[in-house]
């Protein structure tokens, strides 16, 4: 909302919304302390209110992984590129969870924060950005758990081999954060007008997981339909993650580049829509 | 001097009624029918001849205002006049539809105290969070932390989660943070009506300090008494437009009387047009302050003069001026006449202009709006020669700080139709 006032010494110019390309990144940076405090608040609030606290972050992927192992591994017998099923599914769930949480938890930004947004101005983007950072904490716990399980399998001589691609982990995280944030803010902008979109989000993310090689390796996809799965920007990320730890699966700079490009465009579009909506959404909520 | 806030032709419209139907399904259905050239199934039947279009409500229309550094402005107006909309635009909670506001310096707005407080966090953590929401950096909050905690008087509970606070403690903490914002420009909604009495007074004092340190303050309140106590200038909004702006006492008086059209002074320069008969006609009625100047707003601890000027045409009768003092509830506080002056009462009359002045002693009237009925009459038989209801009106403001009859009570609800300062004898029973 704050346009940097170029003209003679005005610090702030309030004008009707016009244009789509104002991203207000400088404004966002100025409020970085607030983002930090939101992260802290979310952390404290989440863990003070639950009995098990951070343990939830371990229980949830553990149960999911167990279920996947039984249903898709034992019953359906889906191949896992020779990787032990348990650790294969766990890798998939761990990465997917971060993305899914980023998306769903940012997708209700406007509705969930209407009270505070109606009373005080700060760059609204601070809220979804802090959510993405908060989720990193949950990811760190889940990732630590995954590493422990992985180490166990590795020590027992399972055919898993970490390689240099592990160094790409921060990049993968950034890409997932960007994708989750991009989709999340677009959905949150649309939900100010279409409330029923909210219901779709949980369900949509669930379906999306099956369109991503989380419970199956990309290599099982026939050439004919492979492009469909590759078109999904999450595919390269999940595949690269597993490649880094297991040495199996598809690693392709082109696929990764595609995901990165997709993420950047999506994020720019998302922020533009979000910034546009944030100026007047109080009138419609 | 260039202004620090320049509001130029700000307008804001809201759409009433249907913009989007609100559900994606209906919008898609409408779109699908339009694509096929069919009538829109979601179009409202009663207006099927019209395109689906909401009505537009203009909450603000071409509001312009220039505010200089250090001024304390009050924004007044009835419900729906656009006060909150203007405040929301200034706070950047919503954007204007057209126009432009330019601001020099950092703006902090306080539309609510305790925005973003989280019950699970401790008082200290909430100070940081709330401070950051209001635009302070962590370092700024840290620097003022001790001061904030001291102001809130919650030193012992500062590391307790605020969910264990009483509502009074909660508000105290919230206001303490807000009071320590140090923006160049502060935009405040009615947040003063919070907390216990002692704390209210402290907040009022703090607000006054803010205005006195060269900071610019914009203040919205329904309570005229608070506005006249705190502000120097005011803008009166009416149906989204600026009805008046300027010195607070003048605007406050206009606001109080905008239905009546009267002010502190009424004159009838033309004898022919003046209310009255062949015996006496009113020439002027005015409220004078301690400096003997016409004033719509007078201080509670100063004398108030009600002056009635009339043309006297008789020598045989002894006309007398009568006034009624009526408060905003329509209660006549008292009636008085200039027979109270025995000397005047008994003296013979001659034709000419008579000026009759009643002195209302200081510390007698209550705070509020008052109307004066002025009349000229004779007795035996009782005849009213000239009369004007609501001839003038004025406001009494209690700016006293502990020296008035309400003592240190800082709220606005001190009861009574009058507020006399009385003599009290107090002693110990055993002395």
mmCIF file with all atom_site columns, N, CA and C in Angstrom, chain A residues 181-231:
data_model
loop_
_atom_site.group_PDB
_atom_site.id
_atom_site.type_symbol
_atom_site.label_atom_id
_atom_site.label_alt_id
_atom_site.label_comp_id
_atom_site.label_asym_id
_atom_site.label_entity_id
_atom_site.label_seq_id
_atom_site.pdbx_PDB_ins_code
_atom_site.Cartn_x
_atom_site.Cartn_y
_atom_site.Cartn_z
_atom_site.occupancy
_atom_site.B_iso_or_equiv
_atom_site.pdbx_formal_charge
_atom_site.auth_seq_id
_atom_site.auth_comp_id
_atom_site.auth_asym_id
_atom_site.auth_atom_id
_atom_site.pdbx_PDB_model_num
ATOM 1   N N  . UNK A 1 181 ? 3.705   -21.104 -1.122  1.00 0.00 ? 181 UNK A N  1
ATOM 2   C CA . UNK A 1 181 ? 3.319   -19.728 -0.867  1.00 0.00 ? 181 UNK A CA 1
ATOM 3   C C  . UNK A 1 181 ? 2.559   -19.149 -2.057  1.00 0.00 ? 181 UNK A C  1
ATOM 4   N N  . UNK A 1 182 ? 3.086   -19.431 -3.252  1.00 0.00 ? 182 UNK A N  1
ATOM 5   C CA . UNK A 1 182 ? 2.455   -18.898 -4.467  1.00 0.00 ? 182 UNK A CA 1
ATOM 6   C C  . UNK A 1 182 ? 1.020   -19.374 -4.605  1.00 0.00 ? 182 UNK A C  1
ATOM 7   N N  . UNK A 1 183 ? 0.838   -20.712 -4.507  1.00 0.00 ? 183 UNK A N  1
ATOM 8   C CA . UNK A 1 183 ? -0.534  -21.247 -4.619  1.00 0.00 ? 183 UNK A CA 1
ATOM 9   C C  . UNK A 1 183 ? -1.387  -20.759 -3.450  1.00 0.00 ? 183 UNK A C  1
ATOM 10  N N  . UNK A 1 184 ? -0.782  -20.765 -2.261  1.00 0.00 ? 184 UNK A N  1
ATOM 11  C CA . UNK A 1 184 ? -1.525  -20.375 -1.063  1.00 0.00 ? 184 UNK A CA 1
ATOM 12  C C  . UNK A 1 184 ? -2.064  -18.958 -1.158  1.00 0.00 ? 184 UNK A C  1
ATOM 13  N N  . UNK A 1 185 ? -1.221  -18.009 -1.573  1.00 0.00 ? 185 UNK A N  1
ATOM 14  C CA . UNK A 1 185 ? -1.703  -16.622 -1.595  1.00 0.00 ? 185 UNK A CA 1
ATOM 15  C C  . UNK A 1 185 ? -2.714  -16.393 -2.728  1.00 0.00 ? 185 UNK A C  1
ATOM 16  N N  . UNK A 1 186 ? -2.547  -17.141 -3.816  1.00 0.00 ? 186 UNK A N  1
ATOM 17  C CA . UNK A 1 186 ? -3.547  -16.990 -4.886  1.00 0.00 ? 186 UNK A CA 1
ATOM 18  C C  . UNK A 1 186 ? -4.903  -17.492 -4.386  1.00 0.00 ? 186 UNK A C  1
ATOM 19  N N  . UNK A 1 187 ? -4.873  -18.658 -3.726  1.00 0.00 ? 187 UNK A N  1
ATOM 20  C CA . UNK A 1 187 ? -6.136  -19.195 -3.209  1.00 0.00 ? 187 UNK A CA 1
ATOM 21  C C  . UNK A 1 187 ? -6.720  -18.265 -2.147  1.00 0.00 ? 187 UNK A C  1
ATOM 22  N N  . UNK A 1 188 ? -5.847  -17.744 -1.266  1.00 0.00 ? 188 UNK A N  1
ATOM 23  C CA . UNK A 1 188 ? -6.380  -16.869 -0.216  1.00 0.00 ? 188 UNK A CA 1
ATOM 24  C C  . UNK A 1 188 ? -6.976  -15.601 -0.821  1.00 0.00 ? 188 UNK A C  1
ATOM 25  N N  . UNK A 1 189 ? -6.404  -15.143 -1.930  1.00 0.00 ? 189 UNK A N  1
ATOM 26  C CA . UNK A 1 189 ? -6.966  -13.950 -2.576  1.00 0.00 ? 189 UNK A CA 1
ATOM 27  C C  . UNK A 1 189 ? -8.329  -14.271 -3.184  1.00 0.00 ? 189 UNK A C  1
ATOM 28  N N  . UNK A 1 190 ? -8.434  -15.471 -3.751  1.00 0.00 ? 190 UNK A N  1
ATOM 29  C CA . UNK A 1 190 ? -9.717  -15.853 -4.360  1.00 0.00 ? 190 UNK A CA 1
ATOM 30  C C  . UNK A 1 190 ? -10.783 -16.142 -3.304  1.00 0.00 ? 190 UNK A C  1
ATOM 31  N N  . UNK A 1 191 ? -10.340 -16.665 -2.138  1.00 0.00 ? 191 UNK A N  1
ATOM 32  C CA . UNK A 1 191 ? -11.340 -17.018 -1.135  1.00 0.00 ? 191 UNK A CA 1
ATOM 33  C C  . UNK A 1 191 ? -12.009 -15.787 -0.523  1.00 0.00 ? 191 UNK A C  1
ATOM 34  N N  . UNK A 1 192 ? -11.426 -14.583 -0.718  1.00 0.00 ? 192 UNK A N  1
ATOM 35  C CA . UNK A 1 192 ? -12.137 -13.411 -0.217  1.00 0.00 ? 192 UNK A CA 1
ATOM 36  C C  . UNK A 1 192 ? -13.445 -13.247 -0.976  1.00 0.00 ? 192 UNK A C  1
ATOM 37  N N  . UNK A 1 193 ? -13.485 -13.787 -2.191  1.00 0.00 ? 193 UNK A N  1
ATOM 38  C CA . UNK A 1 193 ? -14.717 -13.688 -2.962  1.00 0.00 ? 193 UNK A CA 1
ATOM 39  C C  . UNK A 1 193 ? -15.465 -15.028 -2.999  1.00 0.00 ? 193 UNK A C  1
ATOM 40  N N  . UNK A 1 194 ? -14.705 -16.087 -3.175  1.00 0.00 ? 194 UNK A N  1
ATOM 41  C CA . UNK A 1 194 ? -15.341 -17.406 -3.268  1.00 0.00 ? 194 UNK A CA 1
ATOM 42  C C  . UNK A 1 194 ? -15.009 -18.221 -2.033  1.00 0.00 ? 194 UNK A C  1
ATOM 43  N N  . UNK A 1 195 ? -15.911 -18.185 -1.051  1.00 0.00 ? 195 UNK A N  1
ATOM 44  C CA . UNK A 1 195 ? -15.612 -18.891 0.189   1.00 0.00 ? 195 UNK A CA 1
ATOM 45  C C  . UNK A 1 195 ? -15.503 -20.397 -0.004  1.00 0.00 ? 195 UNK A C  1
ATOM 46  N N  . UNK A 1 196 ? -16.244 -20.930 -0.975  1.00 0.00 ? 196 UNK A N  1
ATOM 47  C CA . UNK A 1 196 ? -16.279 -22.396 -1.072  1.00 0.00 ? 196 UNK A CA 1
ATOM 48  C C  . UNK A 1 196 ? -14.966 -22.993 -1.571  1.00 0.00 ? 196 UNK A C  1
ATOM 49  N N  . UNK A 1 197 ? -14.087 -22.112 -2.047  1.00 0.00 ? 197 UNK A N  1
ATOM 50  C CA . UNK A 1 197 ? -12.786 -22.591 -2.487  1.00 0.00 ? 197 UNK A CA 1
ATOM 51  C C  . UNK A 1 197 ? -11.995 -23.205 -1.333  1.00 0.00 ? 197 UNK A C  1
ATOM 52  N N  . UNK A 1 198 ? -12.272 -22.677 -0.145  1.00 0.00 ? 198 UNK A N  1
ATOM 53  C CA . UNK A 1 198 ? -11.602 -23.140 1.060   1.00 0.00 ? 198 UNK A CA 1
ATOM 54  C C  . UNK A 1 198 ? -11.746 -24.641 1.249   1.00 0.00 ? 198 UNK A C  1
ATOM 55  N N  . UNK A 1 199 ? -12.958 -25.129 0.972   1.00 0.00 ? 199 UNK A N  1
ATOM 56  C CA . UNK A 1 199 ? -13.254 -26.544 1.157   1.00 0.00 ? 199 UNK A CA 1
ATOM 57  C C  . UNK A 1 199 ? -12.442 -27.387 0.187   1.00 0.00 ? 199 UNK A C  1
ATOM 58  N N  . UNK A 1 200 ? -12.234 -26.821 -0.984  1.00 0.00 ? 200 UNK A N  1
ATOM 59  C CA . UNK A 1 200 ? -11.532 -27.562 -2.019  1.00 0.00 ? 200 UNK A CA 1
ATOM 60  C C  . UNK A 1 200 ? -10.058 -27.774 -1.707  1.00 0.00 ? 200 UNK A C  1
ATOM 61  N N  . UNK A 1 201 ? -9.500  -26.852 -0.914  1.00 0.00 ? 201 UNK A N  1
ATOM 62  C CA . UNK A 1 201 ? -8.054  -26.851 -0.738  1.00 0.00 ? 201 UNK A CA 1
ATOM 63  C C  . UNK A 1 201 ? -7.521  -28.165 -0.178  1.00 0.00 ? 201 UNK A C  1
ATOM 64  N N  . UNK A 1 202 ? -8.085  -28.598 0.974   1.00 0.00 ? 202 UNK A N  1
ATOM 65  C CA . UNK A 1 202 ? -7.620  -29.830 1.606   1.00 0.00 ? 202 UNK A CA 1
ATOM 66  C C  . UNK A 1 202 ? -7.694  -31.006 0.638   1.00 0.00 ? 202 UNK A C  1
ATOM 67  N N  . UNK A 1 203 ? -8.843  -31.091 0.020   1.00 0.00 ? 203 UNK A N  1
ATOM 68  C CA . UNK A 1 203 ? -9.122  -32.181 -0.897  1.00 0.00 ? 203 UNK A CA 1
ATOM 69  C C  . UNK A 1 203 ? -8.190  -32.113 -2.111  1.00 0.00 ? 203 UNK A C  1
ATOM 70  N N  . UNK A 1 204 ? -8.043  -30.908 -2.646  1.00 0.00 ? 204 UNK A N  1
ATOM 71  C CA . UNK A 1 204 ? -7.197  -30.708 -3.827  1.00 0.00 ? 204 UNK A CA 1
ATOM 72  C C  . UNK A 1 204 ? -5.759  -31.107 -3.557  1.00 0.00 ? 204 UNK A C  1
ATOM 73  N N  . UNK A 1 205 ? -5.263  -30.730 -2.379  1.00 0.00 ? 205 UNK A N  1
ATOM 74  C CA . UNK A 1 205 ? -3.880  -31.053 -2.041  1.00 0.00 ? 205 UNK A CA 1
ATOM 75  C C  . UNK A 1 205 ? -3.703  -32.568 -1.945  1.00 0.00 ? 205 UNK A C  1
ATOM 76  N N  . UNK A 1 206 ? -4.723  -33.230 -1.388  1.00 0.00 ? 206 UNK A N  1
ATOM 77  C CA . UNK A 1 206 ? -4.701  -34.688 -1.268  1.00 0.00 ? 206 UNK A CA 1
ATOM 78  C C  . UNK A 1 206 ? -4.587  -35.339 -2.654  1.00 0.00 ? 206 UNK A C  1
ATOM 79  N N  . UNK A 1 207 ? -5.437  -34.870 -3.567  1.00 0.00 ? 207 UNK A N  1
ATOM 80  C CA . UNK A 1 207 ? -5.418  -35.415 -4.929  1.00 0.00 ? 207 UNK A CA 1
ATOM 81  C C  . UNK A 1 207 ? -4.082  -35.150 -5.603  1.00 0.00 ? 207 UNK A C  1
ATOM 82  N N  . UNK A 1 208 ? -3.600  -33.942 -5.359  1.00 0.00 ? 208 UNK A N  1
ATOM 83  C CA . UNK A 1 208 ? -2.354  -33.530 -5.986  1.00 0.00 ? 208 UNK A CA 1
ATOM 84  C C  . UNK A 1 208 ? -1.213  -34.473 -5.595  1.00 0.00 ? 208 UNK A C  1
ATOM 85  N N  . UNK A 1 209 ? -1.275  -34.952 -4.350  1.00 0.00 ? 209 UNK A N  1
ATOM 86  C CA . UNK A 1 209 ? -0.214  -35.839 -3.896  1.00 0.00 ? 209 UNK A CA 1
ATOM 87  C C  . UNK A 1 209 ? -0.137  -37.094 -4.764  1.00 0.00 ? 209 UNK A C  1
ATOM 88  N N  . UNK A 1 210 ? -1.318  -37.562 -5.186  1.00 0.00 ? 210 UNK A N  1
ATOM 89  C CA . UNK A 1 210 ? -1.315  -38.776 -6.017  1.00 0.00 ? 210 UNK A CA 1
ATOM 90  C C  . UNK A 1 210 ? -0.828  -38.493 -7.426  1.00 0.00 ? 210 UNK A C  1
ATOM 91  N N  . UNK A 1 211 ? -0.872  -37.201 -7.826  1.00 0.00 ? 211 UNK A N  1
ATOM 92  C CA . UNK A 1 211 ? -0.350  -36.829 -9.140  1.00 0.00 ? 211 UNK A CA 1
ATOM 93  C C  . UNK A 1 211 ? 1.136   -36.517 -9.061  1.00 0.00 ? 211 UNK A C  1
ATOM 94  N N  . UNK A 1 212 ? 1.705   -36.687 -7.862  1.00 0.00 ? 212 UNK A N  1
ATOM 95  C CA . UNK A 1 212 ? 3.128   -36.423 -7.657  1.00 0.00 ? 212 UNK A CA 1
ATOM 96  C C  . UNK A 1 212 ? 3.761   -37.748 -7.258  1.00 0.00 ? 212 UNK A C  1
ATOM 97  N N  . UNK A 1 213 ? 4.955   -38.027 -7.727  1.00 0.00 ? 213 UNK A N  1
ATOM 98  C CA . UNK A 1 213 ? 5.562   -39.314 -7.359  1.00 0.00 ? 213 UNK A CA 1
ATOM 99  C C  . UNK A 1 213 ? 5.964   -39.382 -5.894  1.00 0.00 ? 213 UNK A C  1
ATOM 100 N N  . UNK A 1 214 ? 4.962   -39.462 -5.008  1.00 0.00 ? 214 UNK A N  1
ATOM 101 C CA . UNK A 1 214 ? 5.244   -39.565 -3.586  1.00 0.00 ? 214 UNK A CA 1
ATOM 102 C C  . UNK A 1 214 ? 5.190   -41.037 -3.170  1.00 0.00 ? 214 UNK A C  1
ATOM 103 N N  . UNK A 1 215 ? 4.186   -41.734 -3.658  1.00 0.00 ? 215 UNK A N  1
ATOM 104 C CA . UNK A 1 215 ? 4.050   -43.149 -3.269  1.00 0.00 ? 215 UNK A CA 1
ATOM 105 C C  . UNK A 1 215 ? 4.499   -44.087 -4.377  1.00 0.00 ? 215 UNK A C  1
ATOM 106 N N  . UNK A 1 216 ? 4.979   -43.513 -5.473  1.00 0.00 ? 216 UNK A N  1
ATOM 107 C CA . UNK A 1 216 ? 5.532   -44.362 -6.543  1.00 0.00 ? 216 UNK A CA 1
ATOM 108 C C  . UNK A 1 216 ? 6.688   -43.587 -7.157  1.00 0.00 ? 216 UNK A C  1
ATOM 109 N N  . UNK A 1 217 ? 7.675   -44.260 -7.746  1.00 0.00 ? 217 UNK A N  1
ATOM 110 C CA . UNK A 1 217 ? 8.753   -43.544 -8.408  1.00 0.00 ? 217 UNK A CA 1
ATOM 111 C C  . UNK A 1 217 ? 8.339   -43.129 -9.815  1.00 0.00 ? 217 UNK A C  1
ATOM 112 N N  . UNK A 1 218 ? 8.934   -42.043 -10.289 1.00 0.00 ? 218 UNK A N  1
ATOM 113 C CA . UNK A 1 218 ? 8.603   -41.542 -11.620 1.00 0.00 ? 218 UNK A CA 1
ATOM 114 C C  . UNK A 1 218 ? 8.936   -42.592 -12.682 1.00 0.00 ? 218 UNK A C  1
ATOM 115 N N  . UNK A 1 219 ? 9.952   -43.404 -12.356 1.00 0.00 ? 219 UNK A N  1
ATOM 116 C CA . UNK A 1 219 ? 10.410  -44.381 -13.351 1.00 0.00 ? 219 UNK A CA 1
ATOM 117 C C  . UNK A 1 219 ? 9.332   -45.391 -13.729 1.00 0.00 ? 219 UNK A C  1
ATOM 118 N N  . UNK A 1 220 ? 8.314   -45.577 -12.864 1.00 0.00 ? 220 UNK A N  1
ATOM 119 C CA . UNK A 1 220 ? 7.278   -46.546 -13.207 1.00 0.00 ? 220 UNK A CA 1
ATOM 120 C C  . UNK A 1 220 ? 6.291   -46.002 -14.241 1.00 0.00 ? 220 UNK A C  1
ATOM 121 N N  . UNK A 1 221 ? 6.364   -44.696 -14.468 1.00 0.00 ? 221 UNK A N  1
ATOM 122 C CA . UNK A 1 221 ? 5.438   -44.076 -15.434 1.00 0.00 ? 221 UNK A CA 1
ATOM 123 C C  . UNK A 1 221 ? 5.889   -44.398 -16.848 1.00 0.00 ? 221 UNK A C  1
ATOM 124 N N  . UNK A 1 222 ? 4.948   -44.844 -17.648 1.00 0.00 ? 222 UNK A N  1
ATOM 125 C CA . UNK A 1 222 ? 5.271   -45.118 -19.042 1.00 0.00 ? 222 UNK A CA 1
ATOM 126 C C  . UNK A 1 222 ? 5.610   -43.822 -19.760 1.00 0.00 ? 222 UNK A C  1
ATOM 127 N N  . UNK A 1 223 ? 6.417   -43.933 -20.817 1.00 0.00 ? 223 UNK A N  1
ATOM 128 C CA . UNK A 1 223 ? 6.853   -42.755 -21.568 1.00 0.00 ? 223 UNK A CA 1
ATOM 129 C C  . UNK A 1 223 ? 5.671   -41.893 -22.003 1.00 0.00 ? 223 UNK A C  1
ATOM 130 N N  . UNK A 1 224 ? 4.572   -42.577 -22.337 1.00 0.00 ? 224 UNK A N  1
ATOM 131 C CA . UNK A 1 224 ? 3.440   -41.894 -22.941 1.00 0.00 ? 224 UNK A CA 1
ATOM 132 C C  . UNK A 1 224 ? 2.822   -40.839 -22.020 1.00 0.00 ? 224 UNK A C  1
ATOM 133 N N  . UNK A 1 225 ? 2.704   -41.178 -20.737 1.00 0.00 ? 225 UNK A N  1
ATOM 134 C CA . UNK A 1 225 ? 2.044   -40.250 -19.795 1.00 0.00 ? 225 UNK A CA 1
ATOM 135 C C  . UNK A 1 225 ? 3.021   -39.540 -18.884 1.00 0.00 ? 225 UNK A C  1
ATOM 136 N N  . UNK A 1 226 ? 4.274   -39.815 -19.080 1.00 0.00 ? 226 UNK A N  1
ATOM 137 C CA . UNK A 1 226 ? 5.275   -39.281 -18.169 1.00 0.00 ? 226 UNK A CA 1
ATOM 138 C C  . UNK A 1 226 ? 5.246   -37.737 -18.146 1.00 0.00 ? 226 UNK A C  1
ATOM 139 N N  . UNK A 1 227 ? 5.055   -37.153 -19.318 1.00 0.00 ? 227 UNK A N  1
ATOM 140 C CA . UNK A 1 227 ? 5.066   -35.677 -19.405 1.00 0.00 ? 227 UNK A CA 1
ATOM 141 C C  . UNK A 1 227 ? 4.010   -35.057 -18.491 1.00 0.00 ? 227 UNK A C  1
ATOM 142 N N  . UNK A 1 228 ? 2.915   -35.782 -18.325 1.00 0.00 ? 228 UNK A N  1
ATOM 143 C CA . UNK A 1 228 ? 1.834   -35.288 -17.468 1.00 0.00 ? 228 UNK A CA 1
ATOM 144 C C  . UNK A 1 228 ? 2.304   -35.109 -16.032 1.00 0.00 ? 228 UNK A C  1
ATOM 145 N N  . UNK A 1 229 ? 3.022   -36.117 -15.557 1.00 0.00 ? 229 UNK A N  1
ATOM 146 C CA . UNK A 1 229 ? 3.525   -36.066 -14.189 1.00 0.00 ? 229 UNK A CA 1
ATOM 147 C C  . UNK A 1 229 ? 4.654   -35.044 -14.077 1.00 0.00 ? 229 UNK A C  1
ATOM 148 N N  . UNK A 1 230 ? 5.463   -34.960 -15.126 1.00 0.00 ? 230 UNK A N  1
ATOM 149 C CA . UNK A 1 230 ? 6.596   -34.036 -15.088 1.00 0.00 ? 230 UNK A CA 1
ATOM 150 C C  . UNK A 1 230 ? 6.116   -32.588 -15.139 1.00 0.00 ? 230 UNK A C  1
ATOM 151 N N  . UNK A 1 231 ? 4.987   -32.379 -15.766 1.00 0.00 ? 231 UNK A N  1
ATOM 152 C CA . UNK A 1 231 ? 4.433   -31.029 -15.840 1.00 0.00 ? 231 UNK A CA 1
ATOM 153 C C  . UNK A 1 231 ? 4.088   -30.497 -14.452 1.00 0.00 ? 231 UNK A C  1
#
